[in-house]
PDB file of C-alpha atoms in Angstrom:
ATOM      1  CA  UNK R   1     -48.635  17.737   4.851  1.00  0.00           C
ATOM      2  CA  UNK R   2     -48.543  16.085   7.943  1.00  0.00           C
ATOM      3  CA  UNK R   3     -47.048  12.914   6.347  1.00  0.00           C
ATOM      4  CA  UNK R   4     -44.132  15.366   5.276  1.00  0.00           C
ATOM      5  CA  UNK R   5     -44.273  16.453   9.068  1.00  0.00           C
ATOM      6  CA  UNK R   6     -43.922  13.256  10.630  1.00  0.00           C
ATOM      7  CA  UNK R   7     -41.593  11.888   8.499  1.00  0.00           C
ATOM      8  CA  UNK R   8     -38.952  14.692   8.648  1.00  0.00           C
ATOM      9  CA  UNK R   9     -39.645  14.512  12.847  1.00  0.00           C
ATOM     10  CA  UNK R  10     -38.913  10.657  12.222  1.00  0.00           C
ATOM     11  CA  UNK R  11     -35.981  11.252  10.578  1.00  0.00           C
ATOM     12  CA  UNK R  12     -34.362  13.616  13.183  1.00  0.00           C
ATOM     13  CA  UNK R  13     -35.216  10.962  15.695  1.00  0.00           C
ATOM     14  CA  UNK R  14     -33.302   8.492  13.708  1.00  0.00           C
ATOM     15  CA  UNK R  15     -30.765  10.816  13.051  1.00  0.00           C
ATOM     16  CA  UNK R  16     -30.026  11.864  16.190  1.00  0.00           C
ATOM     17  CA  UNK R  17     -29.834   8.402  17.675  1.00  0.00           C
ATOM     18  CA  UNK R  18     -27.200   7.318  15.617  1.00  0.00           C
ATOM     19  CA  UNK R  19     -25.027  10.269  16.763  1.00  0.00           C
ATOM     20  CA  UNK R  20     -25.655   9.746  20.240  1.00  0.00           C
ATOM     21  CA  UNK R  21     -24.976   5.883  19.793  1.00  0.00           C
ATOM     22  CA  UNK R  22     -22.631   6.163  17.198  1.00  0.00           C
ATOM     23  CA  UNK R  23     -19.934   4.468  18.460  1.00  0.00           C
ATOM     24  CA  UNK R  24     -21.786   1.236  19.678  1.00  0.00           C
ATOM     25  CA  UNK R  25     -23.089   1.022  15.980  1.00  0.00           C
ATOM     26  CA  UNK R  26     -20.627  -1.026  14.062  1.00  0.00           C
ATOM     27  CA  UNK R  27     -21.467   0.693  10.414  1.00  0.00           C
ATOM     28  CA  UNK R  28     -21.028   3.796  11.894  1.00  0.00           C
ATOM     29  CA  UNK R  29     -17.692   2.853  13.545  1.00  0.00           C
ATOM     30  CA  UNK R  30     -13.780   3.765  12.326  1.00  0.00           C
ATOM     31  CA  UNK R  31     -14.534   6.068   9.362  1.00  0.00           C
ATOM     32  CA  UNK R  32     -11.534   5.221   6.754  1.00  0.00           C
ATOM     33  CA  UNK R  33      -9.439   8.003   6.603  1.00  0.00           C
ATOM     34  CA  UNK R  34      -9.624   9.666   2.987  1.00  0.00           C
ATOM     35  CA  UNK R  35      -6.462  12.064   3.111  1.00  0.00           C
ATOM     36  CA  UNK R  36      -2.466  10.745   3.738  1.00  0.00           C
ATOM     37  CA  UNK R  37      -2.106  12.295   6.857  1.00  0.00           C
ATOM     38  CA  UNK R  38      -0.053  11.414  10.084  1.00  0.00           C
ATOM     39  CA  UNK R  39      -3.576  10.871  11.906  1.00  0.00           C
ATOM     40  CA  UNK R  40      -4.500   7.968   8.934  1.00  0.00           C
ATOM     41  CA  UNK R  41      -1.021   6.537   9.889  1.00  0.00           C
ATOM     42  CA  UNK R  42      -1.865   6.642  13.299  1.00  0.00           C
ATOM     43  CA  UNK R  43      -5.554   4.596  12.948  1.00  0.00           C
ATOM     44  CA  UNK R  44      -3.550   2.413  10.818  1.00  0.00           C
ATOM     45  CA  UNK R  45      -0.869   1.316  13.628  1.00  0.00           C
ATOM     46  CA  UNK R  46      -3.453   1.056  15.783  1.00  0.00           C
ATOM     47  CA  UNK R  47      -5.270  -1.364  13.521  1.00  0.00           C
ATOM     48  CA  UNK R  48      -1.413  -3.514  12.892  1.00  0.00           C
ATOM     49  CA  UNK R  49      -1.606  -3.298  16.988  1.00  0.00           C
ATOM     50  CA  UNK R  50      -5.170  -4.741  16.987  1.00  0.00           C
ATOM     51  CA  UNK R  51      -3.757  -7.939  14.453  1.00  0.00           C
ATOM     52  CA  UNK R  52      -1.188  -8.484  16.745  1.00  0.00           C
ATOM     53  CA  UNK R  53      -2.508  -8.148  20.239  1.00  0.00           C
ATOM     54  CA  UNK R  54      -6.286  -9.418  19.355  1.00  0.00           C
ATOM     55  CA  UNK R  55      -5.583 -11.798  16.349  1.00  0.00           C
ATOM     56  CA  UNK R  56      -7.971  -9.635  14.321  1.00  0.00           C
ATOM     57  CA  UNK R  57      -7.688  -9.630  10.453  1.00  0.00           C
ATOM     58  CA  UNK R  58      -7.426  -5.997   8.993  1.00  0.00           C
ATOM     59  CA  UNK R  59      -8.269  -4.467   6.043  1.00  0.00           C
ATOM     60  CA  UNK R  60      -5.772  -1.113   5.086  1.00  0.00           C
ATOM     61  CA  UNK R  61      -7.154   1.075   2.679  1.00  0.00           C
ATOM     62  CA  UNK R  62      -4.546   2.962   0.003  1.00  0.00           C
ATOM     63  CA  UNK R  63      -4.334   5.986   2.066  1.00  0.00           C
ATOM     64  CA  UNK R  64      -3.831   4.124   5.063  1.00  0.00           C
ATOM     65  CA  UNK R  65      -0.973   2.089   3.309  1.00  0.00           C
ATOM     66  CA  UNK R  66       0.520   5.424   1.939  1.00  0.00           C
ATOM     67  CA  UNK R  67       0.050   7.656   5.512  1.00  0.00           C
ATOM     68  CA  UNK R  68       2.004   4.603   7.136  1.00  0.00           C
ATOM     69  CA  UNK R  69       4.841   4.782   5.145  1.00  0.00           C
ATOM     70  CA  UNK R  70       5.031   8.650   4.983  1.00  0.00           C
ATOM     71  CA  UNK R  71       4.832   9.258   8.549  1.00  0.00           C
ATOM     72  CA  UNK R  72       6.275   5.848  10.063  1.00  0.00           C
ATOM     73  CA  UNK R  73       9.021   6.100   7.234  1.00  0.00           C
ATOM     74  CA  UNK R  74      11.836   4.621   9.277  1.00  0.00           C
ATOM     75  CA  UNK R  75       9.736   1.544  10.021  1.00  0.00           C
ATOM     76  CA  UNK R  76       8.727   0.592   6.752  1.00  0.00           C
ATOM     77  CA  UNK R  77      10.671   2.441   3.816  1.00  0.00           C
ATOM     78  CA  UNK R  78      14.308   3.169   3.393  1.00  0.00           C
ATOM     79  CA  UNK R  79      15.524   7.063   3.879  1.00  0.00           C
ATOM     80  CA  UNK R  80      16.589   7.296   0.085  1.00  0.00           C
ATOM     81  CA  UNK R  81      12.604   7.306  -0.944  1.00  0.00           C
ATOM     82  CA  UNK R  82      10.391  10.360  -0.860  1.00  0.00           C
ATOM     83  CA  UNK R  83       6.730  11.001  -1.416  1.00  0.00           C
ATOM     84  CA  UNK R  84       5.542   7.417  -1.578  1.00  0.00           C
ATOM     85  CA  UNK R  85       2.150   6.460  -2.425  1.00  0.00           C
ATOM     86  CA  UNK R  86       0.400   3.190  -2.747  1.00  0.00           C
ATOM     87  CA  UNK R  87      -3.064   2.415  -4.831  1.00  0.00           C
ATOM     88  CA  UNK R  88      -4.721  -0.916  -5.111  1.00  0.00           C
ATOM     89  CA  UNK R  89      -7.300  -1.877  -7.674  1.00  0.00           C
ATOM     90  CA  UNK R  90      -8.861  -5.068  -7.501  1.00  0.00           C
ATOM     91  CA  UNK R  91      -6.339  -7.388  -6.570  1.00  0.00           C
ATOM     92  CA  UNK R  92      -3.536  -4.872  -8.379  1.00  0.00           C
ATOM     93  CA  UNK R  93      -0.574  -3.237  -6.157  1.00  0.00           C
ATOM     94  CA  UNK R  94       0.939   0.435  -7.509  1.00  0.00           C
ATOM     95  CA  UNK R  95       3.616   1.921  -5.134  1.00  0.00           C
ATOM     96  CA  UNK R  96       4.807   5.217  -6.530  1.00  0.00           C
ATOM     97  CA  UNK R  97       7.824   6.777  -4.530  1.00  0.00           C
ATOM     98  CA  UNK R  98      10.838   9.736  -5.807  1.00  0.00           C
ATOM     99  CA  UNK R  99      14.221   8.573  -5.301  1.00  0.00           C
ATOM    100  CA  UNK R 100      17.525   9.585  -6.635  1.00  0.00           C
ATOM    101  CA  UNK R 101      18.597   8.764 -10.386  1.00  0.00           C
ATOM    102  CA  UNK R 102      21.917   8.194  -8.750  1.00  0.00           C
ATOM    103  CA  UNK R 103      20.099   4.604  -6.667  1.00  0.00           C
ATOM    104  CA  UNK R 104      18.928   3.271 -10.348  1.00  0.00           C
ATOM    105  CA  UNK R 105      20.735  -0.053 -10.852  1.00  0.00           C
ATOM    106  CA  UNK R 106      23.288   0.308 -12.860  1.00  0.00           C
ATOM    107  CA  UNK R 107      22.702  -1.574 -16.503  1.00  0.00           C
ATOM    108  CA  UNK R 108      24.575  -0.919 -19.559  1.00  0.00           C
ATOM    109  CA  UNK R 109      21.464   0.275 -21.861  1.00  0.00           C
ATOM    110  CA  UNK R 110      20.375   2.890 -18.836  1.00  0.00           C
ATOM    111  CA  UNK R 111      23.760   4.079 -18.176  1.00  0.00           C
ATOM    112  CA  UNK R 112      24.287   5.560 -21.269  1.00  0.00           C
ATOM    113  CA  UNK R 113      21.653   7.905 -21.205  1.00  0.00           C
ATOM    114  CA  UNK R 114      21.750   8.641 -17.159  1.00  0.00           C
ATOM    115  CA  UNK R 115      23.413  12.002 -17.667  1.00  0.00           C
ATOM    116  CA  UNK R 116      20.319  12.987 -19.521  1.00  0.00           C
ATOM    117  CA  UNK R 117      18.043  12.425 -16.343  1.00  0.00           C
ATOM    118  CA  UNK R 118      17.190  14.255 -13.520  1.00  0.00           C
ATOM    119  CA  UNK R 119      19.013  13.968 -10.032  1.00  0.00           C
ATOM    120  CA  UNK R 120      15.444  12.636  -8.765  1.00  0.00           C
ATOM    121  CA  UNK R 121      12.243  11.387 -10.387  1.00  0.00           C
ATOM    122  CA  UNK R 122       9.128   9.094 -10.174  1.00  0.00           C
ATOM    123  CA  UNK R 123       9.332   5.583  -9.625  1.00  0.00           C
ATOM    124  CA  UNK R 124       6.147   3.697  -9.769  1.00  0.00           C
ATOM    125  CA  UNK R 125       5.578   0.089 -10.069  1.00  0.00           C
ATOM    126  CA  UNK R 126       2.809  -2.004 -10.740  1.00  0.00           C
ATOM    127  CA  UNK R 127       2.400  -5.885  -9.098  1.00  0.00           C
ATOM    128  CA  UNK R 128       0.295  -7.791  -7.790  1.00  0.00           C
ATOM    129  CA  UNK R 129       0.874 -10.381  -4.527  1.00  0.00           C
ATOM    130  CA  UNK R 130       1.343 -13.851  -3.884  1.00  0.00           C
ATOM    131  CA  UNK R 131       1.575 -16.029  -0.736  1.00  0.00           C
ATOM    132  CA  UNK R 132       4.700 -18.094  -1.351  1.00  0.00           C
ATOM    133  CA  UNK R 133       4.506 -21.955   0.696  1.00  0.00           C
ATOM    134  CA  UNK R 134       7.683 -20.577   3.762  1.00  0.00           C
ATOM    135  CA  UNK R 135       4.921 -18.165   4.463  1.00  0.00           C
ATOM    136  CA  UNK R 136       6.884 -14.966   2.770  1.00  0.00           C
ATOM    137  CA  UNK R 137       4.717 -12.959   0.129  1.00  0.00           C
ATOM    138  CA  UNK R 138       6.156 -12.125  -3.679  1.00  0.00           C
ATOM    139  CA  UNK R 139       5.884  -9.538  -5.378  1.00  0.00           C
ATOM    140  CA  UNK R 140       5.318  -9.886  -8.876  1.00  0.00           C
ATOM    141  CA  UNK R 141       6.821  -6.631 -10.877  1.00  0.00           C
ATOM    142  CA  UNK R 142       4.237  -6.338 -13.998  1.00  0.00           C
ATOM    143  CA  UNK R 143       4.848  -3.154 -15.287  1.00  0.00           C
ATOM    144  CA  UNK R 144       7.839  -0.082 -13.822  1.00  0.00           C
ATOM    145  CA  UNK R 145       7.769   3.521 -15.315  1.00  0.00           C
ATOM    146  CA  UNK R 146      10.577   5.798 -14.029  1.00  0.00           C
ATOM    147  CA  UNK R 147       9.864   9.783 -14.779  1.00  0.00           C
ATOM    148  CA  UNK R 148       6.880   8.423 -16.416  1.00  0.00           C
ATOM    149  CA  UNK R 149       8.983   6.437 -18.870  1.00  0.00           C
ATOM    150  CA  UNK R 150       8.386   2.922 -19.480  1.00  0.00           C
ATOM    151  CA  UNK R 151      10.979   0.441 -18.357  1.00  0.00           C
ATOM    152  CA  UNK R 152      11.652  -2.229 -20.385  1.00  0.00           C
ATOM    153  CA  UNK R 153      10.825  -5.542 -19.036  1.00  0.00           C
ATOM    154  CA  UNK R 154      13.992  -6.572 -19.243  1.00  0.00           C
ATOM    155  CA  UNK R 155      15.303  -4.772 -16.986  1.00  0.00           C
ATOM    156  CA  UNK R 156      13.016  -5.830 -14.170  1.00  0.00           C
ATOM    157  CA  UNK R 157      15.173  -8.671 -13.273  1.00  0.00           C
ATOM    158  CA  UNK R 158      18.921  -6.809 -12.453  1.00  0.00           C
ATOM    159  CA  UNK R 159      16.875  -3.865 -10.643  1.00  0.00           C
ATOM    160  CA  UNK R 160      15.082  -6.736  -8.393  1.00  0.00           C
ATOM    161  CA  UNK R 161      18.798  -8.312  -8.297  1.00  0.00           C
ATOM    162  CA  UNK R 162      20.067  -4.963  -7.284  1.00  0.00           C
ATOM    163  CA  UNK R 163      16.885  -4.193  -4.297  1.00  0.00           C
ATOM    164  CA  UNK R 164      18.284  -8.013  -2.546  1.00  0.00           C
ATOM    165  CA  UNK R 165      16.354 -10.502  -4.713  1.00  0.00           C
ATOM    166  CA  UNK R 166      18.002 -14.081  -5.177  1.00  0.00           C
ATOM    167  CA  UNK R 167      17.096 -16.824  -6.913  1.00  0.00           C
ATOM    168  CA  UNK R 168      14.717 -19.436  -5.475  1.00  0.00           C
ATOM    169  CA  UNK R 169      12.553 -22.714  -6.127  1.00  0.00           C
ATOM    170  CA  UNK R 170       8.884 -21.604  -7.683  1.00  0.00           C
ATOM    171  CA  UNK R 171       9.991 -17.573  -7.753  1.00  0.00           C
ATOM    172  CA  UNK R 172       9.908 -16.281 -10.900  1.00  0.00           C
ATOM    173  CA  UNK R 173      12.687 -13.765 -12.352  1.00  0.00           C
ATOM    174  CA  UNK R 174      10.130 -10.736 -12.061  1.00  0.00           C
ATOM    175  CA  UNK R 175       9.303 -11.541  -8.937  1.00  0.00           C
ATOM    176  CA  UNK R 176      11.135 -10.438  -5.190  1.00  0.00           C
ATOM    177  CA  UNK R 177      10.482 -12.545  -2.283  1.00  0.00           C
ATOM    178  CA  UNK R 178       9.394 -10.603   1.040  1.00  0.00           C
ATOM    179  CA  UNK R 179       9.227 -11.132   4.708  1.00  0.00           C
ATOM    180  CA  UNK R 180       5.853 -10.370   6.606  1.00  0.00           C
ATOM    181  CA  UNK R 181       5.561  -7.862   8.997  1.00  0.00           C
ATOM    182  CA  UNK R 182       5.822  -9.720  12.929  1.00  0.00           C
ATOM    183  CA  UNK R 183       2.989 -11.315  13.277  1.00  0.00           C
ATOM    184  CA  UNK R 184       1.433 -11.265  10.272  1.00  0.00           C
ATOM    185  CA  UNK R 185       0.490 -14.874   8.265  1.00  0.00           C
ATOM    186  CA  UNK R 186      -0.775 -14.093   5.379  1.00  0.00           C
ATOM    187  CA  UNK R 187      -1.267 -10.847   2.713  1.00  0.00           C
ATOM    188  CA  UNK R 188      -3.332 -10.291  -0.209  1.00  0.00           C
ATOM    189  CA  UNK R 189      -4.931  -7.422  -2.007  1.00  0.00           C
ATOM    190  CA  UNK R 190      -8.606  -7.608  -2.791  1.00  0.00           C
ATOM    191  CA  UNK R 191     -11.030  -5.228  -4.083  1.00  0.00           C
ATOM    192  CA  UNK R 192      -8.311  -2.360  -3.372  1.00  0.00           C
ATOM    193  CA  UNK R 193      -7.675  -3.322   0.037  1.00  0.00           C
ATOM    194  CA  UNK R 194      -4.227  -4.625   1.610  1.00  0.00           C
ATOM    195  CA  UNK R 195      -5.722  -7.859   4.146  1.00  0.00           C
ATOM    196  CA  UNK R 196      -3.706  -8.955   6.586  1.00  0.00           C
ATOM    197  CA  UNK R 197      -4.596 -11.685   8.678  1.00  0.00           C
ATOM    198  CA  UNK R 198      -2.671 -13.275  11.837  1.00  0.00           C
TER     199      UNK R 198
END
């Protein structure tokens, strides 16, 4: 019984050290935000601010990726999108966002069943990242569902056409070349995190 005593005693000690010196304890440092919320946008610009001003490389969980471009919308998304939502999985990029039917590139197949779709739906996308040798990053489209219907691959091409892409030594046709944010080198996604480094 008095081993039970002394270790629950021990355990408050312990316990109540790390509170007091929990923020000199680096595990116990910036929890990562689990909810999209304006405050997760907020750590995340002030982890951006940290890679720029300290030439720290970050790590940007999916909720941090998602609160930033909820809440910082007109820094990062255009106004047309809604709602959007990123997940990573191992080295895999999803971005889910609404947007108008009305923005869908226009492409003989889809056109002629457009009337039968909503004014808005779900757009989500599935890629993955590559670091391209001018120091942009591609995105490589793999897979695009809109209202939870599967876009043909075909189309992948003419919608990227449509979003800016042009054609370009070593880029593939389902694939967009993209400019990295100021002061940013180099992005990746690994084990469902977005790395940036200086």
């Amino acid at each position: 019984m008095r081993f039970v005593g002394a270790l629950l005693v021990l355990l408050l000690l312990v316990g109540g050290a790390a509170w007091l010196y929990r923020d000199s304890l680096p595990f116990l440092g910036d929890s990562e935000p689990v909810e999209v919320s304006p405050e997760a946008a907020e750590q995340a610009a002030e982890k951006l601010e940290r890679l720029r001003s300290e030439g720290e490389e970050i790590r940007l969980n999916s909720v941090e990726v998602s609160s930033l471009l909820r809440y910082r919308g007109s820094e990062w998304t255009p106004t047309v999108i809604r709602d959007p939502d990123v997940r990573m999985s191992g080295d895999t990029l999803v971005v889910a966002a609404t947007i108008p039917t009305e923005r869908i590139p226009s492409h003989p197949d889809l056109d002629r069943v457009r009337g039968l779709l909503p004014d808005s739906g779900r757009v989500e996308l599935e890629g993955s990242l590559r670091m391209l040798d001018d120091g942009r990053v591609a995105l490589a489209v793999e897979q695009v569902e809109f209202a939870g219907i599967p876009i043909p691959e075909r189309y992948y091409a003419p919608m990227l056409e449509r979003l800016g892409r042009s054609d370009e030594p070593g880029l593939a046709p389902d694939e967009m070349a993209l400019t990295l944010p100021e002061g940013v080198s180099e992005v990746r996604v690994e084990e469902g995190y977005l790395i940036l480094v200086p």
